[in-house]
PDB file of C-alpha atoms in Angstrom:
ATOM      1  CA  UNK A   1     -35.539 -15.303 -12.180  1.00 61.00           C
ATOM      2  CA  UNK A   2     -33.836 -16.771  -9.098  1.00 87.00           C
ATOM      3  CA  UNK A   3     -33.355 -20.485  -8.393  1.00 86.00           C
ATOM      4  CA  UNK A   4     -36.466 -20.817  -6.243  1.00 85.00           C
ATOM      5  CA  UNK A   5     -38.724 -19.173  -8.828  1.00 87.00           C
ATOM      6  CA  UNK A   6     -37.228 -21.341 -11.554  1.00 87.00           C
ATOM      7  CA  UNK A   7     -37.877 -24.518  -9.593  1.00 87.00           C
ATOM      8  CA  UNK A   8     -41.429 -23.473  -8.733  1.00 85.00           C
ATOM      9  CA  UNK A   9     -42.036 -22.653 -12.385  1.00 86.00           C
ATOM     10  CA  UNK A  10     -41.487 -26.320 -13.327  1.00 88.00           C
ATOM     11  CA  UNK A  11     -43.938 -27.667 -10.741  1.00 89.00           C
ATOM     12  CA  UNK A  12     -47.561 -28.376 -11.615  1.00 90.00           C
ATOM     13  CA  UNK A  13     -49.857 -25.406 -10.935  1.00 85.00           C
ATOM     14  CA  UNK A  14     -51.618 -27.087  -7.972  1.00 87.00           C
ATOM     15  CA  UNK A  15     -48.333 -26.926  -5.947  1.00 87.00           C
ATOM     16  CA  UNK A  16     -47.969 -23.185  -6.371  1.00 83.00           C
ATOM     17  CA  UNK A  17     -49.928 -22.340  -3.215  1.00 85.00           C
ATOM     18  CA  UNK A  18     -48.563 -25.114  -0.982  1.00 89.00           C
ATOM     19  CA  UNK A  19     -46.461 -23.774   1.915  1.00 91.00           C
ATOM     20  CA  UNK A  20     -44.815 -27.171   2.415  1.00 92.00           C
ATOM     21  CA  UNK A  21     -43.748 -27.346  -1.234  1.00 90.00           C
ATOM     22  CA  UNK A  22     -42.446 -23.765  -1.071  1.00 89.00           C
ATOM     23  CA  UNK A  23     -40.471 -24.632   2.065  1.00 93.00           C
ATOM     24  CA  UNK A  24     -38.955 -27.753   0.448  1.00 92.00           C
ATOM     25  CA  UNK A  25     -38.184 -25.912  -2.790  1.00 90.00           C
ATOM     26  CA  UNK A  26     -36.569 -23.053  -0.870  1.00 91.00           C
ATOM     27  CA  UNK A  27     -34.238 -25.491   0.930  1.00 93.00           C
ATOM     28  CA  UNK A  28     -33.479 -27.284  -2.350  1.00 92.00           C
ATOM     29  CA  UNK A  29     -32.736 -23.974  -4.086  1.00 91.00           C
ATOM     30  CA  UNK A  30     -30.306 -23.014  -1.314  1.00 93.00           C
ATOM     31  CA  UNK A  31     -28.522 -26.353  -1.714  1.00 94.00           C
ATOM     32  CA  UNK A  32     -28.359 -25.967  -5.499  1.00 91.00           C
ATOM     33  CA  UNK A  33     -26.851 -22.486  -5.130  1.00 92.00           C
ATOM     34  CA  UNK A  34     -24.257 -23.852  -2.678  1.00 94.00           C
ATOM     35  CA  UNK A  35     -23.386 -26.694  -5.060  1.00 94.00           C
ATOM     36  CA  UNK A  36     -23.223 -24.306  -8.018  1.00 92.00           C
ATOM     37  CA  UNK A  37     -20.841 -22.009  -6.097  1.00 93.00           C
ATOM     38  CA  UNK A  38     -18.641 -24.977  -5.159  1.00 94.00           C
ATOM     39  CA  UNK A  39     -18.499 -26.118  -8.785  1.00 95.00           C
ATOM     40  CA  UNK A  40     -17.540 -22.622  -9.948  1.00 93.00           C
ATOM     41  CA  UNK A  41     -14.803 -22.393  -7.299  1.00 93.00           C
ATOM     42  CA  UNK A  42     -13.473 -25.775  -8.383  1.00 92.00           C
ATOM     43  CA  UNK A  43     -13.498 -24.722 -12.033  1.00 93.00           C
ATOM     44  CA  UNK A  44     -11.490 -21.610 -11.117  1.00 92.00           C
ATOM     45  CA  UNK A  45      -8.689 -23.884  -9.884  1.00 91.00           C
ATOM     46  CA  UNK A  46      -8.250 -25.283 -13.413  1.00 91.00           C
ATOM     47  CA  UNK A  47      -7.107 -21.898 -14.749  1.00 91.00           C
ATOM     48  CA  UNK A  48      -3.812 -20.288 -13.772  1.00 89.00           C
ATOM     49  CA  UNK A  49      -5.283 -16.806 -13.597  1.00 90.00           C
ATOM     50  CA  UNK A  50      -7.881 -17.797 -10.995  1.00 92.00           C
ATOM     51  CA  UNK A  51      -6.210 -20.705  -9.167  1.00 91.00           C
ATOM     52  CA  UNK A  52      -5.603 -20.215  -5.460  1.00 90.00           C
ATOM     53  CA  UNK A  53      -2.564 -20.983  -3.321  1.00 88.00           C
ATOM     54  CA  UNK A  54      -4.572 -23.596  -1.393  1.00 86.00           C
ATOM     55  CA  UNK A  55      -5.633 -25.800  -4.292  1.00 88.00           C
ATOM     56  CA  UNK A  56      -4.728 -24.968  -7.884  1.00 90.00           C
ATOM     57  CA  UNK A  57      -1.353 -23.236  -7.764  1.00 90.00           C
ATOM     58  CA  UNK A  58       0.511 -26.154  -6.108  1.00 91.00           C
ATOM     59  CA  UNK A  59      -0.933 -28.438  -8.793  1.00 88.00           C
ATOM     60  CA  UNK A  60       0.200 -26.097 -11.601  1.00 89.00           C
ATOM     61  CA  UNK A  61       3.648 -25.752 -10.006  1.00 89.00           C
ATOM     62  CA  UNK A  62       3.940 -29.538  -9.831  1.00 88.00           C
ATOM     63  CA  UNK A  63       2.940 -29.887 -13.488  1.00 85.00           C
ATOM     64  CA  UNK A  64       5.517 -27.250 -14.469  1.00 83.00           C
ATOM     65  CA  UNK A  65       8.254 -28.731 -12.277  1.00 82.00           C
ATOM     66  CA  UNK A  66       8.492 -25.622 -10.099  1.00 83.00           C
ATOM     67  CA  UNK A  67       9.267 -25.644  -6.407  1.00 83.00           C
ATOM     68  CA  UNK A  68       6.400 -24.220  -4.399  1.00 80.00           C
ATOM     69  CA  UNK A  69       7.466 -21.131  -2.482  1.00 80.00           C
ATOM     70  CA  UNK A  70       4.836 -20.368   0.145  1.00 81.00           C
ATOM     71  CA  UNK A  71       6.389 -16.921   0.735  1.00 84.00           C
ATOM     72  CA  UNK A  72       5.636 -15.727  -2.814  1.00 85.00           C
ATOM     73  CA  UNK A  73       2.382 -13.951  -3.537  1.00 88.00           C
ATOM     74  CA  UNK A  74      -0.290 -15.701  -5.581  1.00 88.00           C
ATOM     75  CA  UNK A  75       0.244 -13.198  -8.410  1.00 88.00           C
ATOM     76  CA  UNK A  76       3.986 -13.905  -8.490  1.00 86.00           C
ATOM     77  CA  UNK A  77       3.423 -17.664  -8.435  1.00 88.00           C
ATOM     78  CA  UNK A  78       0.989 -17.300 -11.343  1.00 90.00           C
ATOM     79  CA  UNK A  79       3.610 -15.315 -13.287  1.00 85.00           C
ATOM     80  CA  UNK A  80       6.221 -18.025 -12.772  1.00 84.00           C
ATOM     81  CA  UNK A  81       3.816 -20.742 -13.916  1.00 87.00           C
ATOM     82  CA  UNK A  82       2.830 -18.775 -17.027  1.00 84.00           C
ATOM     83  CA  UNK A  83       6.473 -18.096 -17.756  1.00 79.00           C
ATOM     84  CA  UNK A  84       7.333 -21.785 -17.476  1.00 77.00           C
ATOM     85  CA  UNK A  85       4.524 -22.663 -19.871  1.00 77.00           C
ATOM     86  CA  UNK A  86       5.649 -19.991 -22.347  1.00 70.00           C
ATOM     87  CA  UNK A  87       9.185 -21.370 -22.465  1.00 62.00           C
ATOM     88  CA  UNK A  88       7.979 -24.187 -24.678  1.00 52.00           C
ATOM     89  CA  UNK A  89       7.258 -21.697 -27.437  1.00 53.00           C
ATOM     90  CA  UNK A  90       9.785 -20.471 -29.973  1.00 47.00           C
ATOM     91  CA  UNK A  91      12.553 -18.395 -28.391  1.00 56.00           C
ATOM     92  CA  UNK A  92      12.613 -14.920 -29.852  1.00 55.00           C
ATOM     93  CA  UNK A  93      13.661 -11.483 -28.714  1.00 57.00           C
ATOM     94  CA  UNK A  94      10.024 -10.624 -28.077  1.00 58.00           C
ATOM     95  CA  UNK A  95       9.640 -13.645 -25.795  1.00 56.00           C
ATOM     96  CA  UNK A  96      12.743 -12.700 -23.846  1.00 58.00           C
ATOM     97  CA  UNK A  97      11.311  -9.194 -23.692  1.00 60.00           C
ATOM     98  CA  UNK A  98       8.169 -10.717 -22.224  1.00 59.00           C
ATOM     99  CA  UNK A  99      10.321 -12.410 -19.586  1.00 59.00           C
ATOM    100  CA  UNK A 100      11.666  -9.003 -18.589  1.00 62.00           C
ATOM    101  CA  UNK A 101       8.128  -7.634 -18.376  1.00 61.00           C
ATOM    102  CA  UNK A 102       7.189 -10.412 -15.992  1.00 57.00           C
ATOM    103  CA  UNK A 103       9.791  -9.049 -13.619  1.00 56.00           C
ATOM    104  CA  UNK A 104       8.452  -5.499 -13.906  1.00 62.00           C
ATOM    105  CA  UNK A 105      11.427  -4.072 -15.746  1.00 61.00           C
ATOM    106  CA  UNK A 106       9.294  -2.879 -18.649  1.00 61.00           C
ATOM    107  CA  UNK A 107      10.139  -3.402 -22.300  1.00 57.00           C
ATOM    108  CA  UNK A 108      11.566   0.118 -22.625  1.00 60.00           C
ATOM    109  CA  UNK A 109      14.156  -0.773 -19.985  1.00 70.00           C
ATOM    110  CA  UNK A 110      15.302  -3.976 -21.657  1.00 74.00           C
ATOM    111  CA  UNK A 111      17.346  -4.231 -24.814  1.00 75.00           C
ATOM    112  CA  UNK A 112      18.142  -7.568 -26.424  1.00 77.00           C
ATOM    113  CA  UNK A 113      21.171  -7.769 -28.698  1.00 78.00           C
ATOM    114  CA  UNK A 114      21.723 -11.067 -30.486  1.00 78.00           C
ATOM    115  CA  UNK A 115      25.205 -11.736 -31.806  1.00 79.00           C
ATOM    116  CA  UNK A 116      24.633 -14.709 -34.070  1.00 76.00           C
ATOM    117  CA  UNK A 117      28.252 -15.119 -35.145  1.00 81.00           C
ATOM    118  CA  UNK A 118      29.407 -15.614 -31.526  1.00 86.00           C
ATOM    119  CA  UNK A 119      26.206 -17.198 -30.094  1.00 83.00           C
ATOM    120  CA  UNK A 120      25.916 -14.476 -27.475  1.00 84.00           C
ATOM    121  CA  UNK A 121      22.745 -12.793 -26.342  1.00 81.00           C
ATOM    122  CA  UNK A 122      23.352  -9.544 -24.500  1.00 83.00           C
ATOM    123  CA  UNK A 123      20.531  -8.391 -22.256  1.00 80.00           C
ATOM    124  CA  UNK A 124      20.851  -4.762 -21.243  1.00 78.00           C
ATOM    125  CA  UNK A 125      18.795  -3.854 -18.173  1.00 75.00           C
ATOM    126  CA  UNK A 126      18.116  -0.157 -17.791  1.00 72.00           C
ATOM    127  CA  UNK A 127      15.848   1.956 -15.668  1.00 68.00           C
ATOM    128  CA  UNK A 128      17.158   1.654 -12.162  1.00 70.00           C
ATOM    129  CA  UNK A 129      20.888   1.637 -11.704  1.00 75.00           C
ATOM    130  CA  UNK A 130      22.611  -1.550 -10.575  1.00 75.00           C
ATOM    131  CA  UNK A 131      21.287  -5.073 -10.401  1.00 77.00           C
ATOM    132  CA  UNK A 132      17.528  -5.402  -9.905  1.00 74.00           C
ATOM    133  CA  UNK A 133      16.555  -7.125  -6.671  1.00 73.00           C
ATOM    134  CA  UNK A 134      14.827  -9.822  -8.728  1.00 74.00           C
ATOM    135  CA  UNK A 135      17.992 -10.573 -10.740  1.00 77.00           C
ATOM    136  CA  UNK A 136      18.338 -14.228  -9.581  1.00 81.00           C
ATOM    137  CA  UNK A 137      14.759 -14.898 -10.722  1.00 76.00           C
ATOM    138  CA  UNK A 138      15.436 -13.101 -14.024  1.00 75.00           C
ATOM    139  CA  UNK A 139      18.516 -15.203 -14.747  1.00 79.00           C
ATOM    140  CA  UNK A 140      16.652 -18.375 -13.864  1.00 77.00           C
ATOM    141  CA  UNK A 141      13.734 -17.433 -16.124  1.00 73.00           C
ATOM    142  CA  UNK A 142      15.996 -16.442 -19.016  1.00 76.00           C
ATOM    143  CA  UNK A 143      17.968 -19.697 -18.653  1.00 76.00           C
ATOM    144  CA  UNK A 144      14.683 -21.569 -18.965  1.00 70.00           C
ATOM    145  CA  UNK A 145      13.822 -19.749 -22.189  1.00 71.00           C
ATOM    146  CA  UNK A 146      17.096 -19.382 -24.066  1.00 74.00           C
ATOM    147  CA  UNK A 147      18.534 -22.400 -25.918  1.00 74.00           C
ATOM    148  CA  UNK A 148      21.530 -23.996 -24.212  1.00 74.00           C
ATOM    149  CA  UNK A 149      23.981 -23.147 -27.007  1.00 77.00           C
ATOM    150  CA  UNK A 150      23.584 -19.407 -26.426  1.00 80.00           C
ATOM    151  CA  UNK A 151      25.648 -17.545 -23.870  1.00 85.00           C
ATOM    152  CA  UNK A 152      23.818 -14.820 -21.993  1.00 84.00           C
ATOM    153  CA  UNK A 153      25.537 -11.624 -20.895  1.00 87.00           C
ATOM    154  CA  UNK A 154      23.800  -9.123 -18.644  1.00 84.00           C
ATOM    155  CA  UNK A 155      24.656  -5.442 -18.773  1.00 84.00           C
ATOM    156  CA  UNK A 156      23.608  -3.105 -15.964  1.00 81.00           C
ATOM    157  CA  UNK A 157      23.531   0.656 -15.741  1.00 78.00           C
ATOM    158  CA  UNK A 158      25.725   2.305 -13.139  1.00 75.00           C
ATOM    159  CA  UNK A 159      26.558   5.929 -12.437  1.00 73.00           C
ATOM    160  CA  UNK A 160      29.400   7.429 -14.436  1.00 74.00           C
ATOM    161  CA  UNK A 161      31.793  10.149 -13.355  1.00 73.00           C
ATOM    162  CA  UNK A 162      30.461  12.207 -16.231  1.00 77.00           C
ATOM    163  CA  UNK A 163      27.001  11.981 -14.620  1.00 73.00           C
ATOM    164  CA  UNK A 164      28.418  13.483 -11.462  1.00 74.00           C
ATOM    165  CA  UNK A 165      30.145  16.212 -13.461  1.00 76.00           C
ATOM    166  CA  UNK A 166      26.893  17.013 -15.274  1.00 77.00           C
ATOM    167  CA  UNK A 167      25.166  17.576 -11.922  1.00 73.00           C
ATOM    168  CA  UNK A 168      28.213  19.371 -10.515  1.00 75.00           C
ATOM    169  CA  UNK A 169      28.631  16.830  -7.759  1.00 74.00           C
ATOM    170  CA  UNK A 170      32.013  16.092  -6.264  1.00 74.00           C
ATOM    171  CA  UNK A 171      33.267  13.073  -4.431  1.00 72.00           C
ATOM    172  CA  UNK A 172      33.536  15.252  -1.336  1.00 78.00           C
ATOM    173  CA  UNK A 173      29.805  16.079  -1.571  1.00 75.00           C
ATOM    174  CA  UNK A 174      28.946  12.389  -1.691  1.00 72.00           C
ATOM    175  CA  UNK A 175      31.422  11.642   1.090  1.00 76.00           C
ATOM    176  CA  UNK A 176      29.803  14.305   3.264  1.00 79.00           C
ATOM    177  CA  UNK A 177      26.467  12.523   2.732  1.00 76.00           C
ATOM    178  CA  UNK A 178      28.138   9.288   3.956  1.00 79.00           C
ATOM    179  CA  UNK A 179      27.161   7.375   0.840  1.00 75.00           C
ATOM    180  CA  UNK A 180      28.668   3.881   0.700  1.00 77.00           C
ATOM    181  CA  UNK A 181      30.311   2.477  -2.416  1.00 72.00           C
ATOM    182  CA  UNK A 182      27.323   0.239  -3.137  1.00 73.00           C
ATOM    183  CA  UNK A 183      24.977   3.208  -2.799  1.00 73.00           C
ATOM    184  CA  UNK A 184      27.308   5.298  -4.954  1.00 70.00           C
ATOM    185  CA  UNK A 185      27.249   2.787  -7.819  1.00 67.00           C
ATOM    186  CA  UNK A 186      23.467   3.031  -8.096  1.00 68.00           C
ATOM    187  CA  UNK A 187      23.231   6.691  -7.104  1.00 67.00           C
ATOM    188  CA  UNK A 188      20.746   8.603  -9.229  1.00 68.00           C
ATOM    189  CA  UNK A 189      21.303  12.371  -9.237  1.00 64.00           C
ATOM    190  CA  UNK A 190      17.763  12.833 -10.597  1.00 64.00           C
ATOM    191  CA  UNK A 191      16.119  11.417  -7.482  1.00 62.00           C
TER     192      UNK A 191
END
C-alpha cells in the first residue's frame, strides 16, 4: 500500500469519492514521502558507512581528531575514521593486521613479529617489492594503534641477486632496458 492509499484508508468512507479530498491527500502524501526521504538521508549521516563527504564525514573526522582531506575518496575517509575508532581497542597482532588490511596489503602480505624482551614489533610487508605508496599513512595508522613503549620496525621486500640468477638475468640485460636503480630495487622478474 502506498502513502496515498494508506492516508485514504484512515479517512471516513464518505470522503472516498471526493476529488478535492483525493487531491489534498495526494499533495500531503507527496510531502510526507519527501520528509521521510529527508529523514532517512539525515539518519544515514549518523553512520560512518553511509555518511557523505558533505555532511557526516567532516563531523566524524572532527570527533576523531582527524584532519579533513578533501582530496581523499569517501571510502578512504571512512576507512581512516573506522581505524581511528578501532585504536581504542586492545592492541593485538590481529588488530595491527587489520590496519594492514585497511591499506589493501592483505593479511597474507603482512607478518607481525613481536619481540617482547626488546619491546620491538617488526612489521614485514610483502607482496609488492619496495615501499608501498601508502607507507606514510600506514606508519601513521600503526603509530596510532601501537603503545608508545614499543618500537616499530618495517621490513620491505626487495629484489635479490639470487632472484636475478634464478631468472638468468644479468646486470647488462637490465642496463640495456634502461632500468633505474629505484626501478631495479622493486623489479619483479615474474611480471
